[in-house]
């Protein structure tokens, strides 16, 4: 099949391992607030009108800057920053709202091309993120705020004087978003999120990930789904976009079906769990040998019981099970051995 007609973009950097600080750590993370509510526009064209959204007790007003409202591709930078902070937090390293990074690291992380034009697009994204202003009652970290604030509080690009080469990119997250990270109000995204071609596909995946999670299934009416997506398209076109997801069946984590105007999502990973029986996923035979290498001298079956108890404690807190249990267990063994040596 021609690449232009495949439902998913190619994996442009299959060897990249950016921010995989440990195989047990989730790499790609996003905040729950922007997954549930339509903060970002779905259009690549500049949107310079104020966008207002109301749902229940949530009020959201998004005001554009000179280059328009930040779009869902601009959000990749925030996902990148959140993932970096969460990786540091999980490893006990220092972290803050300020992030410094190399552009190529971000481009590979988000499955983008790495040509000169892509660096210009990155700069434009930072501009939109910095100038887009929010007024909202969405709570983060248990606090409700009604004030004007940006998604980030400034960005910087450092260049060398003699050749103009960019040596460092940086940004500072808003306090509103940082509170969400501190409160662990984040969810792991499937790596193929960055391979989804269309903005509406990314947005629908976010909503499914937030509301369906690891539950077996979840349903929502078509018009309500369109509202939560923030789509201004005609309902007939939105319906066609959802039907395409049903036909190609390429949405990560979830299969999609539609009867009339009721859209159903079914988790592809929910069968890993047997309700009431604990975390019963079987590990591959080779996993135990890798675990012995990760925790030499330790009885891996004893460590396995500790790991399963730890996973169940996460599930009891409403968190998600590991997407790759074998890799997660090996990473747990490595951390276990390191803790015992301290």
Tab-separated table of C-alpha atoms in Angstrom:
chain	number	residue	atom	x	y	z
A	1	UNK	CA	0.000	0.000	0.000
A	2	UNK	CA	1.243	3.490	-0.852
A	3	UNK	CA	2.499	5.295	2.273
A	4	UNK	CA	0.145	8.217	1.624
A	5	UNK	CA	-2.886	5.908	1.977
A	6	UNK	CA	-1.869	3.946	5.043
A	7	UNK	CA	-3.929	4.818	8.116
A	8	UNK	CA	-0.808	5.264	10.276
A	9	UNK	CA	2.301	7.279	9.535
A	10	UNK	CA	5.533	5.266	9.278
A	11	UNK	CA	7.653	4.895	12.405
A	12	UNK	CA	10.383	7.334	11.354
A	13	UNK	CA	12.768	6.691	14.259
A	14	UNK	CA	12.323	3.056	15.322
A	15	UNK	CA	15.644	2.979	17.195
A	16	UNK	CA	15.011	6.106	19.250
A	17	UNK	CA	14.989	5.478	22.981
A	18	UNK	CA	14.691	9.027	24.239
A	19	UNK	CA	13.670	9.289	27.881
A	20	UNK	CA	13.376	5.537	28.320
A	21	UNK	CA	15.082	5.861	31.680
A	22	UNK	CA	14.002	2.343	32.561
A	23	UNK	CA	11.972	-0.147	30.589
A	24	UNK	CA	9.407	-0.139	33.403
A	25	UNK	CA	8.794	3.595	32.989
A	26	UNK	CA	6.109	4.853	30.631
A	27	UNK	CA	7.562	7.181	28.004
A	28	UNK	CA	4.726	9.177	26.473
A	29	UNK	CA	2.458	10.975	28.936
A	30	UNK	CA	-0.165	13.700	28.689
A	31	UNK	CA	-2.150	15.656	31.244
A	32	UNK	CA	-5.744	14.552	31.823
A	33	UNK	CA	-7.266	18.045	31.553
A	34	UNK	CA	-6.283	18.625	27.930
A	35	UNK	CA	-7.218	15.020	27.081
A	36	UNK	CA	-10.754	15.502	28.364
A	37	UNK	CA	-11.453	19.054	27.192
A	38	UNK	CA	-10.797	20.711	23.774
A	39	UNK	CA	-8.038	23.161	24.632
A	40	UNK	CA	-6.205	22.806	21.307
A	41	UNK	CA	-7.597	23.541	17.880
A	42	UNK	CA	-7.742	20.730	15.313
A	43	UNK	CA	-6.858	23.031	12.429
A	44	UNK	CA	-3.372	23.719	11.132
A	45	UNK	CA	-4.685	26.985	9.709
A	46	UNK	CA	-4.440	29.953	12.108
A	47	UNK	CA	-7.583	30.258	14.262
A	48	UNK	CA	-7.809	33.827	15.511
A	49	UNK	CA	-11.286	33.766	17.021
A	50	UNK	CA	-11.836	33.242	20.742
A	51	UNK	CA	-12.978	29.671	21.365
A	52	UNK	CA	-15.468	28.980	24.153
A	53	UNK	CA	-16.490	25.567	25.512
A	54	UNK	CA	-18.931	24.693	28.288
A	55	UNK	CA	-19.705	21.242	29.635
A	56	UNK	CA	-21.346	20.726	33.010
A	57	UNK	CA	-19.529	22.962	35.481
A	58	UNK	CA	-16.506	23.313	33.200
A	59	UNK	CA	-16.039	26.604	31.364
A	60	UNK	CA	-13.126	27.041	28.977
A	61	UNK	CA	-12.234	30.139	26.995
A	62	UNK	CA	-9.212	30.060	24.702
A	63	UNK	CA	-7.845	33.333	23.339
A	64	UNK	CA	-5.474	33.276	20.351
A	65	UNK	CA	-2.158	35.034	19.983
A	66	UNK	CA	-0.788	36.673	16.804
A	67	UNK	CA	-0.251	33.273	15.140
A	68	UNK	CA	-3.558	31.817	16.284
A	69	UNK	CA	-4.609	29.270	18.893
A	70	UNK	CA	-2.173	26.463	19.680
A	71	UNK	CA	-3.115	23.350	17.711
A	72	UNK	CA	-3.010	19.668	18.605
A	73	UNK	CA	0.400	19.246	16.948
A	74	UNK	CA	1.785	22.059	19.109
A	75	UNK	CA	0.660	19.978	22.069
A	76	UNK	CA	3.386	17.436	21.183
A	77	UNK	CA	5.861	19.785	22.865
A	78	UNK	CA	3.884	19.659	26.113
A	79	UNK	CA	3.659	15.865	25.896
A	80	UNK	CA	7.427	15.826	25.429
A	81	UNK	CA	7.941	18.068	28.470
A	82	UNK	CA	5.493	16.136	30.673
A	83	UNK	CA	7.159	12.850	29.707
A	84	UNK	CA	10.578	14.219	30.605
A	85	UNK	CA	9.392	15.529	33.972
A	86	UNK	CA	7.583	12.303	34.848
A	87	UNK	CA	10.649	10.239	33.937
A	88	UNK	CA	12.787	12.386	36.240
A	89	UNK	CA	10.190	12.213	38.984
A	90	UNK	CA	9.889	8.421	38.754
A	91	UNK	CA	13.657	8.086	39.064
A	92	UNK	CA	13.929	10.455	41.993
A	93	UNK	CA	15.838	13.087	39.998
A	94	UNK	CA	15.311	16.835	40.331
A	95	UNK	CA	12.799	18.488	38.017
A	96	UNK	CA	11.094	21.840	37.604
A	97	UNK	CA	8.772	23.766	35.306
A	98	UNK	CA	11.729	24.781	33.146
A	99	UNK	CA	12.765	22.381	30.397
A	100	UNK	CA	15.871	22.546	28.209
A	101	UNK	CA	16.134	20.254	25.213
A	102	UNK	CA	17.668	19.630	21.828
A	103	UNK	CA	15.311	20.059	18.884
A	104	UNK	CA	16.316	16.795	17.249
A	105	UNK	CA	15.423	14.901	20.431
A	106	UNK	CA	11.927	16.344	20.308
A	107	UNK	CA	11.520	15.699	16.579
A	108	UNK	CA	12.511	12.053	16.972
A	109	UNK	CA	10.363	11.649	20.090
A	110	UNK	CA	7.287	12.902	18.217
A	111	UNK	CA	8.005	10.851	15.058
A	112	UNK	CA	8.695	13.897	12.872
A	113	UNK	CA	11.085	14.635	10.068
A	114	UNK	CA	14.331	16.348	11.073
A	115	UNK	CA	14.876	18.753	8.183
A	116	UNK	CA	15.500	22.493	8.436
A	117	UNK	CA	11.837	23.355	7.910
A	118	UNK	CA	10.862	21.203	10.887
A	119	UNK	CA	12.965	23.401	13.168
A	120	UNK	CA	11.060	26.443	11.900
A	121	UNK	CA	7.772	24.685	12.639
A	122	UNK	CA	8.999	23.947	16.160
A	123	UNK	CA	9.703	27.639	16.741
A	124	UNK	CA	6.206	28.535	15.482
A	125	UNK	CA	4.705	25.970	17.863
A	126	UNK	CA	6.502	27.549	20.802
A	127	UNK	CA	5.169	30.941	19.717
A	128	UNK	CA	1.577	29.682	19.659
A	129	UNK	CA	1.909	27.877	22.979
A	130	UNK	CA	3.344	30.997	24.587
A	131	UNK	CA	0.727	33.399	23.221
A	132	UNK	CA	-2.427	31.252	23.578
A	133	UNK	CA	-4.260	32.279	26.744
A	134	UNK	CA	-6.762	30.268	28.786
A	135	UNK	CA	-9.545	31.193	31.151
A	136	UNK	CA	-11.054	28.082	32.660
A	137	UNK	CA	-12.630	26.419	35.678
A	138	UNK	CA	-10.884	23.097	34.928
A	139	UNK	CA	-9.247	21.898	38.125
A	140	UNK	CA	-5.645	20.748	38.279
A	141	UNK	CA	-4.063	19.493	41.469
A	142	UNK	CA	-7.438	19.783	43.211
A	143	UNK	CA	-7.589	23.557	42.711
A	144	UNK	CA	-9.988	25.500	40.526
A	145	UNK	CA	-8.560	28.610	38.890
A	146	UNK	CA	-10.362	31.342	36.983
A	147	UNK	CA	-7.706	33.611	35.574
A	148	UNK	CA	-5.901	34.291	32.337
A	149	UNK	CA	-2.782	32.217	31.873
A	150	UNK	CA	-0.763	30.614	29.120
A	151	UNK	CA	0.039	26.977	28.482
A	152	UNK	CA	3.691	27.906	28.890
A	153	UNK	CA	5.279	30.927	30.521
A	154	UNK	CA	7.897	31.759	27.959
A	155	UNK	CA	10.272	29.967	25.613
A	156	UNK	CA	13.844	30.522	24.498
A	157	UNK	CA	16.204	29.607	21.694
A	158	UNK	CA	19.940	30.050	22.250
A	159	UNK	CA	22.201	30.599	19.224
A	160	UNK	CA	25.944	30.879	18.816
A	161	UNK	CA	26.951	34.298	17.572
A	162	UNK	CA	29.611	33.275	15.071
A	163	UNK	CA	27.561	30.774	13.071
A	164	UNK	CA	23.976	31.271	14.274
A	165	UNK	CA	23.669	27.598	15.223
A	166	UNK	CA	20.982	26.854	17.787
A	167	UNK	CA	22.552	25.265	20.856
A	168	UNK	CA	19.552	24.983	23.167
A	169	UNK	CA	15.783	25.190	23.179
A	170	UNK	CA	13.806	25.807	26.323
A	171	UNK	CA	10.380	26.506	27.779
A	172	UNK	CA	8.691	27.030	31.121
A	173	UNK	CA	5.411	25.230	31.776
A	174	UNK	CA	2.495	27.127	33.281
A	175	UNK	CA	1.800	26.648	36.965
A	176	UNK	CA	-1.643	25.296	35.997
A	177	UNK	CA	-0.130	22.477	33.956
A	178	UNK	CA	2.668	21.821	36.440
A	179	UNK	CA	0.086	21.319	39.217
A	180	UNK	CA	-1.455	18.541	37.142
A	181	UNK	CA	1.920	16.824	36.847
A	182	UNK	CA	2.639	17.203	40.561
A	183	UNK	CA	-0.780	15.701	41.359
A	184	UNK	CA	-0.062	12.782	38.995
A	185	UNK	CA	-3.006	13.821	36.810
A	186	UNK	CA	-1.362	12.322	33.734
A	187	UNK	CA	-1.969	9.255	31.603
A	188	UNK	CA	0.305	7.166	29.420
A	189	UNK	CA	-0.255	7.353	25.664
A	190	UNK	CA	0.445	4.589	23.194
A	191	UNK	CA	3.632	5.210	21.133
A	192	UNK	CA	1.532	5.082	17.957
A	193	UNK	CA	-0.237	8.270	19.042
A	194	UNK	CA	2.405	10.177	17.081
A	195	UNK	CA	1.719	8.012	14.028
A	196	UNK	CA	-1.914	9.054	13.760
A	197	UNK	CA	-2.207	11.168	10.634
A	198	UNK	CA	-5.275	13.279	11.297
A	199	UNK	CA	-5.902	15.756	14.134
A	200	UNK	CA	-9.384	14.327	14.721
A	201	UNK	CA	-7.898	10.833	15.183
A	202	UNK	CA	-5.507	12.088	17.834
A	203	UNK	CA	-8.308	13.909	19.610
A	204	UNK	CA	-10.638	10.915	19.582
A	205	UNK	CA	-7.834	8.715	20.911
A	206	UNK	CA	-7.235	11.159	23.787
A	207	UNK	CA	-10.899	11.103	24.737
A	208	UNK	CA	-11.075	7.309	24.573
A	209	UNK	CA	-7.883	7.012	26.611
A	210	UNK	CA	-9.263	9.364	29.275
A	211	UNK	CA	-12.789	7.919	29.543
A	212	UNK	CA	-12.416	4.277	28.557
A	213	UNK	CA	-8.945	3.734	30.028
A	214	UNK	CA	-8.487	0.013	30.689
A	215	UNK	CA	-12.216	-0.626	31.113
A	216	UNK	CA	-13.631	-3.173	28.722
A	217	UNK	CA	-15.771	-0.647	26.847
A	218	UNK	CA	-17.213	2.872	26.835
A	219	UNK	CA	-19.931	4.572	24.779
A	220	UNK	CA	-20.703	8.148	23.819
A	221	UNK	CA	-23.162	9.839	21.472
A	222	UNK	CA	-21.755	11.171	18.206
A	223	UNK	CA	-22.754	14.805	18.842
A	224	UNK	CA	-21.335	14.756	22.366
A	225	UNK	CA	-18.105	13.218	21.061
A	226	UNK	CA	-17.860	15.957	18.446
A	227	UNK	CA	-18.355	18.603	21.148
A	228	UNK	CA	-15.638	17.089	23.337
A	229	UNK	CA	-13.328	16.938	20.314
A	230	UNK	CA	-13.825	20.647	19.698
A	231	UNK	CA	-14.619	19.912	16.056
A	232	UNK	CA	-16.386	22.631	14.101
A	233	UNK	CA	-16.865	20.375	11.075
A	234	UNK	CA	-20.311	19.487	9.745
A	235	UNK	CA	-21.778	16.511	11.596
A	236	UNK	CA	-21.863	14.436	8.394
A	237	UNK	CA	-18.100	14.917	7.914
A	238	UNK	CA	-17.426	14.113	11.553
A	239	UNK	CA	-19.491	10.943	11.174
A	240	UNK	CA	-17.371	9.933	8.161
A	241	UNK	CA	-14.179	10.462	10.185
A	242	UNK	CA	-15.465	8.163	12.942
A	243	UNK	CA	-16.545	5.552	10.392
A	244	UNK	CA	-13.023	5.605	8.940
A	245	UNK	CA	-11.682	4.713	12.388
A	246	UNK	CA	-14.167	1.846	12.524
A	247	UNK	CA	-13.250	0.585	9.042
A	248	UNK	CA	-9.460	0.784	9.275
A	249	UNK	CA	-9.413	-0.233	12.974
A	250	UNK	CA	-6.090	1.550	13.491
A	251	UNK	CA	-6.754	3.539	16.666
A	252	UNK	CA	-4.141	2.573	19.283
A	253	UNK	CA	-5.433	0.725	22.373
A	254	UNK	CA	-9.088	0.758	21.276
A	255	UNK	CA	-11.312	-0.646	18.572
A	256	UNK	CA	-14.154	1.653	17.486
A	257	UNK	CA	-17.647	0.760	16.326
A	258	UNK	CA	-20.762	2.773	15.635
A	259	UNK	CA	-24.456	1.916	15.608
A	260	UNK	CA	-26.615	4.799	14.526
A	261	UNK	CA	-25.148	7.800	16.330
A	262	UNK	CA	-23.760	5.847	19.289
A	263	UNK	CA	-19.975	5.383	19.230
A	264	UNK	CA	-18.445	2.487	21.192
A	265	UNK	CA	-14.829	1.992	22.226
A	266	UNK	CA	-13.517	-1.391	23.324
A	267	UNK	CA	-10.149	-1.748	25.017
A	268	UNK	CA	-7.648	-3.964	23.243
A	269	UNK	CA	-5.775	-4.620	26.505
A	270	UNK	CA	-8.625	-5.153	28.983
A	271	UNK	CA	-8.410	-8.911	28.517
A	272	UNK	CA	-5.026	-8.847	30.271
A	273	UNK	CA	-6.955	-8.494	33.529
A	274	UNK	CA	-9.309	-10.993	35.149
A	275	UNK	CA	-11.573	-9.012	37.447
A	276	UNK	CA	-11.343	-10.123	41.064
A	277	UNK	CA	-8.339	-12.377	40.467
A	278	UNK	CA	-5.477	-9.936	40.819
A	279	UNK	CA	-2.913	-9.113	38.145
A	280	UNK	CA	-2.802	-12.509	36.436
A	281	UNK	CA	-1.006	-11.740	33.178
A	282	UNK	CA	1.485	-14.503	32.392
A	283	UNK	CA	5.088	-13.561	31.729
A	284	UNK	CA	7.117	-15.002	28.868
A	285	UNK	CA	9.670	-17.710	29.758
A	286	UNK	CA	12.575	-15.586	28.479
A	287	UNK	CA	11.496	-12.791	30.814
A	288	UNK	CA	12.658	-14.713	33.878
A	289	UNK	CA	16.155	-15.145	32.473
A	290	UNK	CA	16.348	-11.417	31.708
A	291	UNK	CA	15.057	-10.737	35.230
A	292	UNK	CA	17.851	-12.843	36.745
A	293	UNK	CA	20.383	-10.735	34.858
A	294	UNK	CA	18.678	-7.547	36.042
A	295	UNK	CA	18.650	-8.710	39.696
A	296	UNK	CA	21.576	-11.131	40.070
A	297	UNK	CA	21.508	-13.207	43.246
A	298	UNK	CA	17.808	-12.651	43.891
A	299	UNK	CA	14.984	-15.191	43.631
A	300	UNK	CA	13.051	-13.703	40.716
A	301	UNK	CA	9.882	-15.550	41.712
A	302	UNK	CA	9.918	-13.812	45.090
A	303	UNK	CA	10.521	-10.486	43.343
A	304	UNK	CA	7.680	-11.317	40.967
A	305	UNK	CA	5.238	-11.557	43.868
A	306	UNK	CA	6.396	-8.143	45.097
A	307	UNK	CA	5.935	-6.749	41.596
A	308	UNK	CA	2.418	-8.145	41.247
A	309	UNK	CA	1.470	-6.718	44.641
A	310	UNK	CA	2.871	-3.338	43.558
A	311	UNK	CA	0.866	-3.430	40.297
A	312	UNK	CA	-2.306	-4.252	42.214
A	313	UNK	CA	-1.691	-1.292	44.530
A	314	UNK	CA	-1.566	0.952	41.459
A	315	UNK	CA	-4.776	-0.539	40.114
A	316	UNK	CA	-6.476	0.046	43.457
A	317	UNK	CA	-5.576	3.736	43.052
A	318	UNK	CA	-7.305	3.824	39.652
A	319	UNK	CA	-4.072	3.746	37.648
A	320	UNK	CA	-3.434	1.652	34.542
A	321	UNK	CA	-1.729	-1.762	34.318
A	322	UNK	CA	1.645	-1.967	32.509
A	323	UNK	CA	1.291	-1.965	28.737
A	324	UNK	CA	4.229	-4.344	28.417
A	325	UNK	CA	4.202	-6.522	31.555
A	326	UNK	CA	7.397	-8.388	30.637
A	327	UNK	CA	9.420	-5.203	30.193
A	328	UNK	CA	7.805	-3.703	33.283
A	329	UNK	CA	8.797	-6.697	35.414
A	330	UNK	CA	12.400	-6.625	34.180
A	331	UNK	CA	12.598	-2.933	35.003
A	332	UNK	CA	11.124	-3.591	38.444
A	333	UNK	CA	13.818	-6.238	39.055
A	334	UNK	CA	16.547	-3.790	38.093
A	335	UNK	CA	15.192	-1.145	40.477
A	336	UNK	CA	14.680	-3.760	43.182
A	337	UNK	CA	18.311	-4.843	43.022
A	338	UNK	CA	19.517	-1.228	43.040
A	339	UNK	CA	17.426	-0.406	46.136
A	340	UNK	CA	18.700	-3.430	48.046
A	341	UNK	CA	22.313	-2.364	47.447
A	342	UNK	CA	21.821	1.108	48.907
